[in-house]
Amino acid sequence: MSSPTVLVVGGGVAGAACAIQLRAHGVNVTVAEKTIFPRSKVCGCCIGGSGIETLGKLGRLEPTIDGQYSPVFHRIMSSAVQVNQWRGSIGGRTVHVELPSGIAISRETLDNALLDEAKEAGCEVHMACLATITNVAKDTIAVSMERSTGKQEQLFDLVIMASGLNTSGVAATLPWTESPHGPFGVSWTATCNELDSHVIHMACDDDGYVGLVRIENGRVDIAAALRSGSEASQQGTPADRVMKILARSEFPAYRWESPSKVLTTPPLRRARVAGAGRLMAIGDASGYVEPFTGEGMTWGMQSGIAAANRIGRAIQAGSVDDLCHTGHRWDRELRGLLRRKKFTCRVIANLLRSRLARKTVGSTLATFPKIANPLIRHLSQR
Ligand SMILES: Cc1cc2nc3c(=O)[nH]c(=O)nc-3n(C[C@H](O)[C@H](O)[C@H](O)COP(=O)(O)OP(=O)(O)OC[C@H]3O[C@@H](n4cnc5c(N)ncnc54)[C@H](O)[C@@H]3O)c2cc1C
């Protein structure tokens, strides 16, 4: 079978990882990204052991031999700040948990590096190009590609939705199984000389949780998931509420300048049918829980690689039928791939919404921090 034409909608971590892996299978890939990179994005900017391992495997079809990682892996690791401790303010206690591996890197640097790698691997990348699915037929998908120069309709054999939490243009094509609800995300960067480098700080209370980490340009990334709803919003602007959580925490009273550009997201919790026919969804576009365990980018890259490998297998089998049903099979495969990790994240985030649970967890971890080790090992595994 000749290579199908594949469009990846969205050039974030999931879309870029998928595009790189598709090129390894020799597939013709076009990526449409509606913004111009580097672009900022609501994110805590931390990647743990499992994500680092995934980055090392990008674009490889064979298992990675120790030390032989992808070129983009070396570029990202040399730009990133290593993190080796998680410091939490939970239930009135400060908790220190050692981390075996982890990095912090701005989304400007990370996403740009991954998309550059996709270009180098031979993907056709269109920046400032809004893709809108206009028709899903049995054997092709029609997409309107809108640039500043005008709109053009193109046909593709397969379309991969990697459009993140923003559903404009591709929303109606795959139904929700859990429509967006729950906390929303907030982030910005700031200077703060007092904050320790190499440490992820996280403060939790009734209004949500805030993560702080120093990134590669020396600035601090501030990212939070806050309660949504009208009652919660009466407590102030998202930035005010983040500052109040930090002020109520056990962390020192760091000095912050007022934020100049605060980014927010729609409600985070969602799930959808991740594929049908020739349409597949990956990363946040396929569903999200919330950022508590800091794995969204890893889930995005892993789902992107797995989707590309599924397409690669269908091409190798030479089966048009396989290709037509890729989406349906993908829905099942993706649920199996991320079910345990998403379940763990959901349980922890739900638990820590209770004041009593935060008090218990805070005092237990403050006395016996090693109790967290099995959880960290679980999160570091693929
Ligand atoms: C508060 C918060 C903190 C977080 N902290 C962490 C963390 O520390 N570690 C971690 O791993 N994860 C974290 N996450 C999760 C992480 O940010 C996401 O899971 C991850 O970015 C998902 O990647 P993605 O590629 O699916 O989507 P995105 O990174 O959002 O990329 C989607 C891209 O698609 C483009 N796009 C959208 N629609 C179209 C269209 N129609 N046409 C063309 N382009 C389009 C967008 O412009 C965007 O560039 C956090 C999330 C939140 C909200």
Coordinates of C-alpha atoms and ligand atoms in Angstrom, one line a residue:
M1 CA 0.0 0.0 0.0
S2 CA 1.4 3.5 -0.8
S3 CA 1.7 5.9 2.1
P4 CA -1.6 7.5 3.2
T5 CA -1.7 11.3 3.5
V6 CA -2.0 12.2 7.2
L7 CA -2.9 15.5 8.7
V8 CA -2.0 16.2 12.3
V9 CA -4.1 19.1 13.7
G10 CA -2.0 20.9 16.3
G11 CA 1.8 21.1 16.7
G12 CA 1.9 20.8 20.6
V13 CA 3.8 17.9 22.3
A14 CA 1.3 15.3 21.2
G15 CA 1.0 16.4 17.6
A16 CA 4.8 16.9 17.1
A17 CA 5.6 13.5 18.8
C18 CA 3.0 11.8 16.5
A19 CA 4.4 13.5 13.4
I20 CA 8.0 12.6 14.2
Q21 CA 7.0 8.9 14.8
L22 CA 4.9 8.8 11.6
R23 CA 7.9 10.0 9.6
A24 CA 9.9 7.1 11.1
H25 CA 7.2 4.8 9.4
G26 CA 7.8 6.7 6.2
V27 CA 4.3 8.3 6.2
N28 CA 3.5 11.6 4.4
V29 CA 2.6 14.0 7.2
T30 CA 1.3 17.5 7.2
V31 CA 1.0 19.4 10.5
A32 CA -1.3 22.4 10.8
E33 CA -0.7 24.7 13.8
K34 CA -2.9 27.7 14.3
T35 CA -0.4 29.8 16.3
I36 CA 3.2 30.9 15.5
F37 CA 5.9 29.2 17.7
P38 CA 7.4 29.8 20.1
R39 CA 4.0 30.2 21.9
S40 CA 3.2 30.2 25.6
K41 CA 0.7 27.6 27.0
V42 CA -0.8 26.9 30.4
C43 CA 1.5 24.3 31.9
G44 CA 3.5 23.4 35.0
C45 CA 6.5 22.6 32.6
C46 CA 7.6 19.5 34.5
I47 CA 8.4 16.1 32.9
G48 CA 9.1 13.0 35.1
G49 CA 11.0 9.8 34.5
S50 CA 8.4 8.2 32.2
G51 CA 8.2 11.4 30.0
I52 CA 12.1 11.6 29.7
E53 CA 12.1 7.9 28.6
T54 CA 9.4 8.7 26.1
L55 CA 11.4 11.6 24.7
G56 CA 14.4 9.3 24.2
K57 CA 12.3 6.9 22.1
L58 CA 10.8 9.5 19.8
G59 CA 11.2 8.6 16.1
R60 CA 12.6 5.1 16.9
L61 CA 11.0 2.0 15.6
E62 CA 13.3 -0.4 17.5
P63 CA 13.8 -0.4 21.3
T64 CA 16.3 2.3 22.3
I65 CA 19.7 0.9 23.2
D66 CA 21.1 2.6 26.3
G67 CA 22.6 6.0 25.5
Q68 CA 21.4 6.0 21.9
Y69 CA 18.7 8.6 22.1
S70 CA 17.1 10.8 19.5
P71 CA 18.9 14.0 18.6
V72 CA 15.9 16.0 19.9
F73 CA 16.3 14.3 23.2
H74 CA 19.8 15.6 23.7
R75 CA 18.7 19.1 22.6
I76 CA 15.8 19.2 25.1
M77 CA 17.8 17.7 28.0
S78 CA 20.6 20.2 27.6
S79 CA 18.2 23.1 27.6
A80 CA 16.1 21.8 30.6
V81 CA 16.6 22.4 34.3
Q82 CA 17.0 19.1 36.3
V83 CA 14.6 18.7 39.2
N84 CA 15.3 16.4 42.1
Q85 CA 12.8 17.3 44.8
W86 CA 9.0 17.8 45.2
R87 CA 8.2 20.1 48.1
G88 CA 4.5 20.3 49.0
S89 CA 2.5 22.5 51.4
I90 CA -0.3 20.2 52.3
G91 CA -2.7 20.3 55.3
G92 CA -0.5 22.8 57.2
R93 CA 2.7 20.8 56.8
T94 CA 5.7 21.0 54.5
V95 CA 6.6 17.8 52.8
H96 CA 10.0 17.0 51.0
V97 CA 10.0 14.1 48.6
E98 CA 13.1 13.2 46.7
L99 CA 12.6 12.5 42.9
P100 CA 14.8 10.1 41.0
S101 CA 14.5 12.0 37.8
G102 CA 12.7 15.0 36.3
I103 CA 13.2 18.1 34.2
A104 CA 11.5 21.6 34.0
I105 CA 11.4 23.3 30.6
S106 CA 9.3 26.1 29.2
R107 CA 6.7 25.1 26.6
E108 CA 8.2 27.7 24.3
T109 CA 11.5 25.8 24.2
L110 CA 10.1 22.3 24.3
D111 CA 7.3 22.6 21.7
N112 CA 9.6 24.5 19.4
A113 CA 12.3 21.8 19.6
L114 CA 9.8 19.0 18.9
L115 CA 8.2 20.8 16.0
D116 CA 11.7 21.6 14.5
E117 CA 12.5 17.9 14.8
A118 CA 9.3 17.1 12.9
K119 CA 10.3 19.5 10.1
E120 CA 13.8 18.0 10.0
A121 CA 12.3 14.5 9.7
G122 CA 10.4 15.7 6.6
C123 CA 7.0 16.7 7.8
E124 CA 5.3 19.6 6.0
V125 CA 4.5 22.1 8.8
H126 CA 2.1 25.0 8.3
M127 CA 2.2 27.6 11.0
A128 CA -0.6 30.1 11.6
C129 CA -2.9 27.7 9.9
L130 CA -6.3 26.9 11.4
A131 CA -7.6 23.5 10.4
T132 CA -11.3 22.9 10.4
I133 CA -12.7 19.4 9.5
T134 CA -15.5 20.1 7.0
N135 CA -16.5 16.6 5.9
V136 CA -15.8 13.0 7.1
A137 CA -16.4 10.5 4.3
K138 CA -15.8 6.8 4.2
D139 CA -12.5 7.1 2.3
T140 CA -11.2 10.7 2.9
I141 CA -11.6 13.6 5.3
A142 CA -12.0 17.1 4.0
V143 CA -10.3 19.9 5.9
S144 CA -10.3 23.6 5.5
M145 CA -6.8 25.0 6.0
E146 CA -7.1 28.7 6.8
R147 CA -4.1 31.0 6.6
S148 CA -3.7 34.8 6.5
T149 CA -3.6 34.4 2.7
G150 CA -6.9 32.6 2.5
K151 CA -8.7 29.3 2.9
Q152 CA -8.1 26.1 1.0
E153 CA -9.9 22.8 1.2
Q154 CA -7.6 19.7 1.2
L155 CA -8.4 15.9 1.4
F156 CA -6.5 13.6 3.7
D157 CA -6.6 9.8 4.1
L158 CA -6.3 10.2 7.9
V159 CA -6.7 13.1 10.3
I160 CA -5.2 13.1 13.8
M161 CA -6.7 15.6 16.2
A162 CA -3.9 16.9 18.5
S163 CA -5.6 20.2 19.1
G164 CA -5.3 20.2 23.0
L165 CA -8.2 21.5 25.1
N166 CA -9.3 24.0 22.5
T167 CA -11.9 22.2 20.5
S168 CA -12.7 24.9 17.8
G169 CA -12.5 23.5 14.3
V170 CA -12.5 19.8 15.2
A171 CA -14.9 19.7 18.1
A172 CA -18.0 18.1 16.7
T173 CA -16.3 15.2 15.0
L174 CA -15.8 12.9 17.9
P175 CA -18.5 12.8 20.7
W176 CA -17.8 13.5 24.4
T177 CA -18.2 10.7 26.9
E178 CA -17.6 13.2 29.7
S179 CA -18.1 16.8 28.6
P180 CA -15.7 19.4 30.0
H181 CA -16.1 20.2 33.7
G182 CA -14.1 20.5 36.9
P183 CA -11.2 22.8 37.7
F184 CA -9.6 25.2 35.2
G185 CA -5.9 25.9 34.6
V186 CA -4.0 29.2 35.0
S187 CA -0.4 30.0 34.4
W188 CA 2.2 32.8 33.9
T189 CA 5.9 33.2 34.5
A190 CA 7.6 35.6 36.9
T191 CA 11.0 36.5 38.3
C192 CA 11.6 35.3 41.9
N193 CA 15.2 35.1 43.1
E194 CA 14.3 33.4 46.4
L195 CA 12.8 30.2 45.0
D196 CA 15.1 27.2 45.2
S197 CA 16.0 25.8 41.7
H198 CA 15.7 22.1 41.0
V199 CA 12.6 21.8 43.3
I200 CA 8.9 21.5 42.3
H201 CA 6.9 23.5 44.9
M202 CA 3.2 22.6 45.2
A203 CA 0.7 24.2 47.6
C204 CA -2.8 22.7 47.9
D205 CA -5.9 24.0 49.7
D206 CA -9.6 24.3 49.3
D207 CA -9.4 26.5 46.3
G208 CA -7.1 24.3 44.3
Y209 CA -3.4 23.7 43.9
V210 CA -0.4 25.8 42.6
G211 CA 2.9 24.5 41.3
L212 CA 6.1 26.6 41.1
V213 CA 9.3 25.6 39.3
R214 CA 12.3 27.4 38.0
I215 CA 12.6 26.9 34.2
E216 CA 15.6 27.2 31.9
N217 CA 15.6 31.0 31.4
G218 CA 15.8 31.6 35.2
R219 CA 12.1 32.6 35.5
V220 CA 9.6 30.8 37.6
D221 CA 6.7 29.0 36.0
I222 CA 3.5 29.4 38.1
A223 CA 0.7 27.0 37.1
A224 CA -2.5 26.2 39.0
A225 CA -5.7 24.3 38.8
L226 CA -8.5 26.3 40.5
R227 CA -12.1 25.4 41.5
S228 CA -14.5 26.6 38.8
G229 CA -18.0 27.9 39.4
S230 CA -19.5 31.3 40.2
E231 CA -19.0 31.0 44.0
A232 CA -15.3 30.3 43.5
S233 CA -14.9 33.1 41.0
Q234 CA -16.2 35.6 43.6
Q235 CA -12.9 35.1 45.4
G236 CA -11.0 37.2 42.9
T237 CA -9.3 37.0 39.6
P238 CA -7.4 33.7 38.8
A239 CA -4.1 35.4 39.5
D240 CA -5.4 36.8 42.9
R241 CA -6.6 33.3 43.9
V242 CA -3.2 31.8 43.0
M243 CA -1.5 34.4 45.2
K244 CA -3.9 33.7 48.1
I245 CA -3.2 30.0 47.9
L246 CA 0.5 30.7 48.1
A247 CA 0.0 33.2 51.0
R248 CA -2.0 30.6 53.0
S249 CA 0.7 27.9 52.3
E250 CA 3.6 27.0 54.6
F251 CA 6.0 28.3 51.9
P252 CA 8.0 31.5 52.7
A253 CA 6.3 34.8 51.5
Y254 CA 8.1 35.1 48.2
R255 CA 8.0 38.5 46.5
W256 CA 6.2 38.5 43.2
E257 CA 5.8 41.2 40.7
S258 CA 2.2 41.6 39.3
P259 CA 1.8 39.2 36.4
S260 CA 1.7 40.8 32.9
K261 CA 0.1 37.9 30.9
V262 CA -2.1 35.4 32.7
L263 CA -3.3 32.5 30.6
T264 CA -6.3 30.4 31.5
T265 CA -7.9 27.2 30.2
P266 CA -11.5 25.9 29.9
P267 CA -12.6 23.3 32.5
L268 CA -10.0 20.5 32.4
R269 CA -11.8 17.2 33.1
R270 CA -13.1 15.6 29.9
A271 CA -13.2 12.4 27.9
R272 CA -14.3 11.6 24.4
V273 CA -14.5 8.7 21.9
A274 CA -10.9 8.9 20.8
G275 CA -11.4 7.6 17.3
A276 CA -13.8 6.6 14.5
G277 CA -13.1 5.6 10.9
R278 CA -10.2 7.6 9.7
L279 CA -10.2 10.1 12.6
M280 CA -8.0 9.7 15.7
A281 CA -7.6 12.0 18.8
I282 CA -4.4 12.1 20.9
G283 CA -3.1 14.1 23.8
D284 CA -5.5 16.5 25.6
A285 CA -7.8 16.4 22.5
S286 CA -8.6 12.8 23.4
G287 CA -9.5 13.6 27.1
Y288 CA -7.8 15.0 30.2
V289 CA -8.0 14.5 33.9
E290 CA -6.1 17.3 35.6
P291 CA -2.5 18.3 36.1
F292 CA -1.9 17.1 39.7
T293 CA 0.6 14.3 38.9
G294 CA 2.2 16.4 36.1
E295 CA 1.9 13.8 33.3
G296 CA -0.2 15.5 30.6
M297 CA 2.8 16.0 28.3
T298 CA 3.9 12.4 28.8
W299 CA 0.4 11.1 28.0
G300 CA 0.3 13.4 25.0
M301 CA 3.7 12.1 23.6
Q302 CA 2.9 8.5 24.4
S303 CA -0.5 8.6 22.7
G304 CA 1.1 10.4 19.7
I305 CA 3.7 7.7 19.3
A306 CA 1.2 4.8 19.8
A307 CA -1.2 6.4 17.2
A308 CA 1.6 6.6 14.7
N309 CA 2.7 3.0 15.4
R310 CA -0.9 1.9 14.8
I311 CA -0.9 3.6 11.4
G312 CA 2.5 2.2 10.7
R313 CA 1.3 -1.3 11.4
A314 CA -1.8 -0.9 9.2
I315 CA 0.5 0.3 6.3
Q316 CA 2.9 -2.6 6.9
A317 CA 0.0 -5.1 6.8
G318 CA -1.0 -3.5 3.5
S319 CA -4.6 -3.4 4.6
V320 CA -6.9 -0.7 3.5
D321 CA -9.6 -2.2 5.7
D322 CA -7.2 -1.8 8.7
L323 CA -6.7 1.9 7.8
C324 CA -10.5 2.5 7.5
H325 CA -11.0 1.1 11.0
T326 CA -7.9 2.7 12.5
G327 CA -10.0 5.2 14.5
H328 CA -12.3 2.6 16.1
R329 CA -9.4 0.4 17.1
W330 CA -7.5 3.4 18.4
D331 CA -10.3 4.3 20.8
R332 CA -9.9 0.9 22.5
E333 CA -6.1 0.9 22.4
L334 CA -5.8 4.4 23.9
R335 CA -8.2 3.6 26.8
G336 CA -5.9 0.6 27.7
L337 CA -2.7 2.7 27.3
L338 CA -3.5 5.4 29.8
R339 CA -6.3 4.0 32.0
R340 CA -4.2 3.2 35.1
K341 CA -2.3 6.5 35.1
K342 CA -5.4 8.7 34.6
F343 CA -7.2 6.7 37.3
T344 CA -4.3 7.3 39.8
C345 CA -4.3 11.0 39.0
R346 CA -8.0 11.3 39.4
V347 CA -8.0 9.5 42.8
I348 CA -5.1 11.7 44.2
A349 CA -6.7 14.9 43.0
N350 CA -10.1 14.0 44.4
L351 CA -8.6 12.9 47.7
L352 CA -6.7 16.1 48.2
R353 CA -9.9 18.2 47.8
S354 CA -10.9 17.0 51.3
R355 CA -9.4 19.1 54.1
L356 CA -9.2 16.0 56.4
A357 CA -7.3 14.0 53.7
R358 CA -4.9 16.8 53.1
K359 CA -4.2 17.0 56.9
T360 CA -3.6 13.2 57.1
V361 CA -1.5 13.0 53.9
G362 CA 0.5 16.1 55.0
S363 CA 1.4 14.9 58.4
T364 CA 2.1 11.3 57.2
L365 CA 4.4 12.4 54.4
A366 CA 6.1 15.0 56.6
T367 CA 7.1 12.2 59.1
F368 CA 7.6 9.4 56.6
P369 CA 8.4 10.9 53.1
K370 CA 9.5 7.5 51.7
I371 CA 5.9 6.4 51.8
A372 CA 5.6 8.3 48.5
N373 CA 8.2 6.2 46.8
P374 CA 5.9 3.5 45.4
L375 CA 3.7 6.2 43.9
I376 CA 6.7 8.0 42.3
R377 CA 7.9 4.6 40.9
H378 CA 4.4 4.0 39.5
L379 CA 4.3 7.5 37.9
S380 CA 7.9 6.9 36.5
Q381 CA 6.9 3.7 34.7
R382 CA 5.7 3.6 31.2
Ligands
LIG1 C1 -2.4 24.1 35.1 C2 -1.8 23.0 34.3 C3 -0.5 22.5 34.6 C4 0.1 21.5 33.9 N1 1.3 21.0 34.3 C5 1.8 20.0 33.6 C6 3.2 19.5 33.9 O1 3.8 20.0 34.8 N2 3.6 18.4 33.3 C7 2.9 17.9 32.2 O2 3.4 16.9 31.6 N3 1.7 18.3 31.9 C8 1.2 19.4 32.5 N4 -0.1 19.9 32.1 C9 -0.7 19.2 31.0 C10 -0.1 19.6 29.6 O3 0.0 21.0 29.5 C11 -1.0 19.1 28.5 O4 -1.5 17.8 28.8 C12 -0.2 19.0 27.2 O5 0.1 20.3 26.8 C13 -1.1 18.4 26.1 O6 -0.4 18.5 24.9 P1 -1.2 18.5 23.5 O7 -0.2 18.5 22.4 O8 -2.3 17.5 23.6 O9 -2.0 19.9 23.5 P2 -1.4 21.4 23.4 O10 0.0 21.4 24.0 O11 -2.4 22.3 24.0 O12 -1.2 21.6 21.9 C14 -2.3 21.7 21.0 C15 -2.0 22.6 19.8 O13 -3.0 22.6 18.9 C16 -3.2 23.8 18.3 N5 -4.5 23.9 17.7 C17 -5.7 23.8 18.4 N6 -6.7 23.8 17.5 C18 -6.2 23.9 16.3 C19 -6.8 23.9 15.0 N7 -8.1 23.8 14.8 N8 -5.9 24.0 13.9 C20 -4.6 24.1 14.1 N9 -4.0 24.1 15.3 C21 -4.8 24.0 16.4 C22 -2.9 24.8 19.5 O14 -2.6 26.1 19.0 C23 -1.8 24.1 20.2 O15 -0.5 24.6 19.9 C24 -0.6 20.9 32.8 C25 -1.9 21.4 32.4 C26 -2.4 22.5 33.2 C27 -3.8 23.0 32.7

